[in-house]
PDB file of C-alpha atoms in Angstrom:
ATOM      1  CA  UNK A   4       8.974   1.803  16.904  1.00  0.00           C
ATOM      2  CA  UNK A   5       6.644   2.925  14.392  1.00  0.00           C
ATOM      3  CA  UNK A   6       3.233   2.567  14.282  1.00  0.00           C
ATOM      4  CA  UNK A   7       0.737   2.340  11.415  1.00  0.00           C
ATOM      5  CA  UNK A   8      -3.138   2.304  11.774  1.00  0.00           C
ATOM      6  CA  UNK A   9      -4.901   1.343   8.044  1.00  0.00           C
ATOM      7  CA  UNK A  10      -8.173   2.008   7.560  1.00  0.00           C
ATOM      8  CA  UNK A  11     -11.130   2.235   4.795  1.00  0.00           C
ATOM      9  CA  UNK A  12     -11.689  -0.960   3.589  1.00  0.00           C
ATOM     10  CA  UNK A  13     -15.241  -2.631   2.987  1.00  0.00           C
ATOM     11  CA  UNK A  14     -17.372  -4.498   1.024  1.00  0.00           C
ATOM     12  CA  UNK A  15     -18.115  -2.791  -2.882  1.00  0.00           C
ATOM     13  CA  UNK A  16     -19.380  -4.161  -6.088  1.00  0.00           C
ATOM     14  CA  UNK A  17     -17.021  -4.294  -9.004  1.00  0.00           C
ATOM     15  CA  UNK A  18     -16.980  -1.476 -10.895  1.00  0.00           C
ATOM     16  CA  UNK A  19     -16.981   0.348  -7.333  1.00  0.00           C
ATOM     17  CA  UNK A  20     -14.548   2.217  -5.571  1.00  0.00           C
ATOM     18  CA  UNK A  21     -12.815   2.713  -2.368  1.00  0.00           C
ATOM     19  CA  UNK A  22     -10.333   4.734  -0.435  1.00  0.00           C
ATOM     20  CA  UNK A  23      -7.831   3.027   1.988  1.00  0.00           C
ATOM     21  CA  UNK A  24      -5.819   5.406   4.679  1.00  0.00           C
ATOM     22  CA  UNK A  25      -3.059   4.533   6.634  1.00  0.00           C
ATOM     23  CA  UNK A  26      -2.000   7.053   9.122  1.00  0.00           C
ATOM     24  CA  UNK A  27       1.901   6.460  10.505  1.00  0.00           C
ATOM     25  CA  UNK A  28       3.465   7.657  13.923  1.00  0.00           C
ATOM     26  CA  UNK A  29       6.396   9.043  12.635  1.00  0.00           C
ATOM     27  CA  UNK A  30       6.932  12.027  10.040  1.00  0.00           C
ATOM     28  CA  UNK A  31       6.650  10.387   6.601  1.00  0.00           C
ATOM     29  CA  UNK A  32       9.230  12.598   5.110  1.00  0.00           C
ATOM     30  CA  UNK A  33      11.884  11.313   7.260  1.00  0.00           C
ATOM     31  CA  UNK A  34      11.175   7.476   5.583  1.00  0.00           C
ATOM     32  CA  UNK A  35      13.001   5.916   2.779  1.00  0.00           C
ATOM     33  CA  UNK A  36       9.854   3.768   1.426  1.00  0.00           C
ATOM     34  CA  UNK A  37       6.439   3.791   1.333  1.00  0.00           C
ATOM     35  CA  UNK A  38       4.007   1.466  -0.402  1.00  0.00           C
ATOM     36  CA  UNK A  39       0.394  -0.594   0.112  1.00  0.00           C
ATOM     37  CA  UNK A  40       0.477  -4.655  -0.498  1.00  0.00           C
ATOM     38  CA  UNK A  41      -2.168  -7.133  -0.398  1.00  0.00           C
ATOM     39  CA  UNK A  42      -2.626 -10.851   0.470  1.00  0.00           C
ATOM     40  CA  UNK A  43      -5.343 -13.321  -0.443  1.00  0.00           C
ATOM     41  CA  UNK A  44      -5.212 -16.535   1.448  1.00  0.00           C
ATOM     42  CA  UNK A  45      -2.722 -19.417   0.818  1.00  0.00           C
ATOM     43  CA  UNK A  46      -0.540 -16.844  -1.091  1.00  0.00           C
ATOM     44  CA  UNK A  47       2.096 -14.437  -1.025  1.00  0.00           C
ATOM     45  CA  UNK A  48       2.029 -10.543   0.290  1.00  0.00           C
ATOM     46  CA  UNK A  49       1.865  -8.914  -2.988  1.00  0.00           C
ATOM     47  CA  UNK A  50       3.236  -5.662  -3.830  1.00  0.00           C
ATOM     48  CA  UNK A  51       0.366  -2.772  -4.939  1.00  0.00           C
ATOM     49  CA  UNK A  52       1.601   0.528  -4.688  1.00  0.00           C
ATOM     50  CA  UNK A  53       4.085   2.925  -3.218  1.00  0.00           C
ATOM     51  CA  UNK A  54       7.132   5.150  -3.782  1.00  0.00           C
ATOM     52  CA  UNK A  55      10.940   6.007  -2.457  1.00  0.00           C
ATOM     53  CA  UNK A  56      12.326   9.328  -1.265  1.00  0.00           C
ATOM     54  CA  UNK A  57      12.310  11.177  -4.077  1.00  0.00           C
ATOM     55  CA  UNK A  58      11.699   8.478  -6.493  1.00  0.00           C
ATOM     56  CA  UNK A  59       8.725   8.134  -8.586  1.00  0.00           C
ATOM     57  CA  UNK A  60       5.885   6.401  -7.656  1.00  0.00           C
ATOM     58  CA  UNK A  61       5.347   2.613  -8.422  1.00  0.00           C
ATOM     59  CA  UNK A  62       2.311  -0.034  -9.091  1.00  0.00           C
ATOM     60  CA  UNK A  63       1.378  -3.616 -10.118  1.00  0.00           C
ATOM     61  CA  UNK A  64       0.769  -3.952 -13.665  1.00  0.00           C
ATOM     62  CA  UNK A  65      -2.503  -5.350 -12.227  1.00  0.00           C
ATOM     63  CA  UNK A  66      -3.863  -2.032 -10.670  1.00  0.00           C
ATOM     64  CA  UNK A  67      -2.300   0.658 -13.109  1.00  0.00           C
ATOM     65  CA  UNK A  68      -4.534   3.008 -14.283  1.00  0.00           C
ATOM     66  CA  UNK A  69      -7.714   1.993 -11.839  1.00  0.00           C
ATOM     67  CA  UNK A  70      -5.334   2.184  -7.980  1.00  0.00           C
ATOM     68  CA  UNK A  71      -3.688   6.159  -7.396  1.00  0.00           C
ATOM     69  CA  UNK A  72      -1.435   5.819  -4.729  1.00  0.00           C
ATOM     70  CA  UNK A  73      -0.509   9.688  -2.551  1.00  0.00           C
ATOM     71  CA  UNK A  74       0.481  10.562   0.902  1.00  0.00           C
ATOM     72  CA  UNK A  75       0.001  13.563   2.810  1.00  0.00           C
ATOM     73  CA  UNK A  76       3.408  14.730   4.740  1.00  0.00           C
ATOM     74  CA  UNK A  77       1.594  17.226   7.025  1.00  0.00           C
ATOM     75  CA  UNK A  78      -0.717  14.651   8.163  1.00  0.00           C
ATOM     76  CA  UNK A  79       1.936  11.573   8.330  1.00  0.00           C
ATOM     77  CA  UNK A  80      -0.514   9.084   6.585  1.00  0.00           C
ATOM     78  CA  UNK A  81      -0.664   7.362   2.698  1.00  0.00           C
ATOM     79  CA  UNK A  82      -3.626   6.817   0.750  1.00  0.00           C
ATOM     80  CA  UNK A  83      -4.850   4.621  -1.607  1.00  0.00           C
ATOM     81  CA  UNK A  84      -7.540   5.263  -3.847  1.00  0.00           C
ATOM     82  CA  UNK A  85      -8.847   2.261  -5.816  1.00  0.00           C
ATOM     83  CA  UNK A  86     -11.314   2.546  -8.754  1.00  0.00           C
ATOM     84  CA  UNK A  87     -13.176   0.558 -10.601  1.00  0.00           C
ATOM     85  CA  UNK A  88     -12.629  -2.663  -8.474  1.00  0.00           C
ATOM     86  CA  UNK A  89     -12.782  -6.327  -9.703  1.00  0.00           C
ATOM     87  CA  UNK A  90     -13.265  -9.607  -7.801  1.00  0.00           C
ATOM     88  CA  UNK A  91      -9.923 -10.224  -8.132  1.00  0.00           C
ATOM     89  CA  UNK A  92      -9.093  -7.533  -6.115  1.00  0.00           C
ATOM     90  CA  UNK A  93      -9.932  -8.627  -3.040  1.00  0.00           C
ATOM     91  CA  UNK A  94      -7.760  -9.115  -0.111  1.00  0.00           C
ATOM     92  CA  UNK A  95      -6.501  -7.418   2.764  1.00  0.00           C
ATOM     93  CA  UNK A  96      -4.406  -4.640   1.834  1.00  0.00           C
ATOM     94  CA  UNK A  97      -1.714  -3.665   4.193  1.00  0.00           C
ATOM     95  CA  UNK A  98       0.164  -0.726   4.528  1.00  0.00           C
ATOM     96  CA  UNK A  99       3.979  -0.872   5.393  1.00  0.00           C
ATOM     97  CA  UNK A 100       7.010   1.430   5.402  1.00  0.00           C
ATOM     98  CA  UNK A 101      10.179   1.141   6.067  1.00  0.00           C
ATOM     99  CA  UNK A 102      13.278   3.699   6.787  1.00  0.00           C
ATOM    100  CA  UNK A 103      15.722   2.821   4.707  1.00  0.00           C
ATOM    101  CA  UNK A 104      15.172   3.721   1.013  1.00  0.00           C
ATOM    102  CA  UNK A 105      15.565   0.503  -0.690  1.00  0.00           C
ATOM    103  CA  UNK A 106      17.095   0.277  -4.449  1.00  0.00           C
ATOM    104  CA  UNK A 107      14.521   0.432  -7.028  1.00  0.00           C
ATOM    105  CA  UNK A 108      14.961  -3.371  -7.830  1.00  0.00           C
ATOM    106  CA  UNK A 109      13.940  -4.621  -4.165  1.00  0.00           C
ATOM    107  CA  UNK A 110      11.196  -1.725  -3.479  1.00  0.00           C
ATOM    108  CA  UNK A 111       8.473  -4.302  -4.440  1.00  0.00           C
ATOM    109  CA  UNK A 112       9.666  -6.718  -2.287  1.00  0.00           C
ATOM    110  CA  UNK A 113       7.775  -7.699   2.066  1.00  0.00           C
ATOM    111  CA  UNK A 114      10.918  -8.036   3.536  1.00  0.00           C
ATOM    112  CA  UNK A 115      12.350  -4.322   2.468  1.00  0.00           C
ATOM    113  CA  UNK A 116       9.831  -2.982   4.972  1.00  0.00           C
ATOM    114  CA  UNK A 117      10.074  -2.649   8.418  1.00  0.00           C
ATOM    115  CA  UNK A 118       6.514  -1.888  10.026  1.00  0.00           C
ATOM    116  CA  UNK A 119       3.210  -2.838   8.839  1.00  0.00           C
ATOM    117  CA  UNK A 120      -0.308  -1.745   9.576  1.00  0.00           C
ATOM    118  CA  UNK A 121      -2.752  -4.417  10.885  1.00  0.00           C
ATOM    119  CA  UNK A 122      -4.616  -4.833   7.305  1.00  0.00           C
ATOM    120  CA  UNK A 123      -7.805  -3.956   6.454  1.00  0.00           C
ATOM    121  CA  UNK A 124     -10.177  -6.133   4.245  1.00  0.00           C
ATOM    122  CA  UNK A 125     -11.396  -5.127   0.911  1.00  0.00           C
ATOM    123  CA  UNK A 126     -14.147  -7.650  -0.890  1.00  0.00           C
ATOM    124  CA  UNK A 127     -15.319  -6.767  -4.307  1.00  0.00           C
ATOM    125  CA  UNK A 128     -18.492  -8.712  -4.697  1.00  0.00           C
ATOM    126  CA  UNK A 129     -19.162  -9.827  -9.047  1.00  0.00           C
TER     127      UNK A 129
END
């Protein structure tokens, strides 16, 4: 069983930025798929930002450009830095990996992950 604790989230104005952690219980490098989603209420877990073994890194069309996604294999946890926030950003943002490396069409999808963090709330206030 893996375990994932996420962490960083908060209250910002738009324009703002925050940093989101999520550390993970087993070594990262031994994981087929990483990645961060979000979910506002009343709809789906929506894919953010994450990568495969040895694949490049992927994001929403939505965050490109303003979210960096990066892990740090020494220190078994995944960041997500998020700049220049909107309103529409805000959910809770969960972190999730899973061991198998999925194919590139299915990485964006909830169910290719196995274990999730608990989610941590980010509000970007107008």
């Amino acid at each position: 069983q893996v375990q994932l604790v996420d962490a960083g989230g908060g209250l910002v104005q738009a324009g703002g930025s925050l940093s989101l952690s999520c550390t993970v219980s087993d070594r990262i490098g031994s994981l087929g798929a990483m990645a961060w989603f979000r979910q506002t209420p009343g709809k789906e877990r929506e894919y953010v930002a994450g990568t495969r073994t040895s694949g490049s890194t992927l994001y929403a069309d939505s965050v490109k450009g303003r979210f960096t996604f990066s892990k740090d294999n020494a220190k078994n946890t995944i960041y997500l830095q998020m700049n220049r926030l909107e309103p529409e950003d805000t959910a809770v943002y969960y972190c999730a990996v899973s061991r198998r490396r999925p194919i590139l069409s299915q990485a964006r999808r909830p169910s290719e992950y196995d274990y999730w963090g608990q989610g941590t709330q980010v509000t970007v206030s107008s």
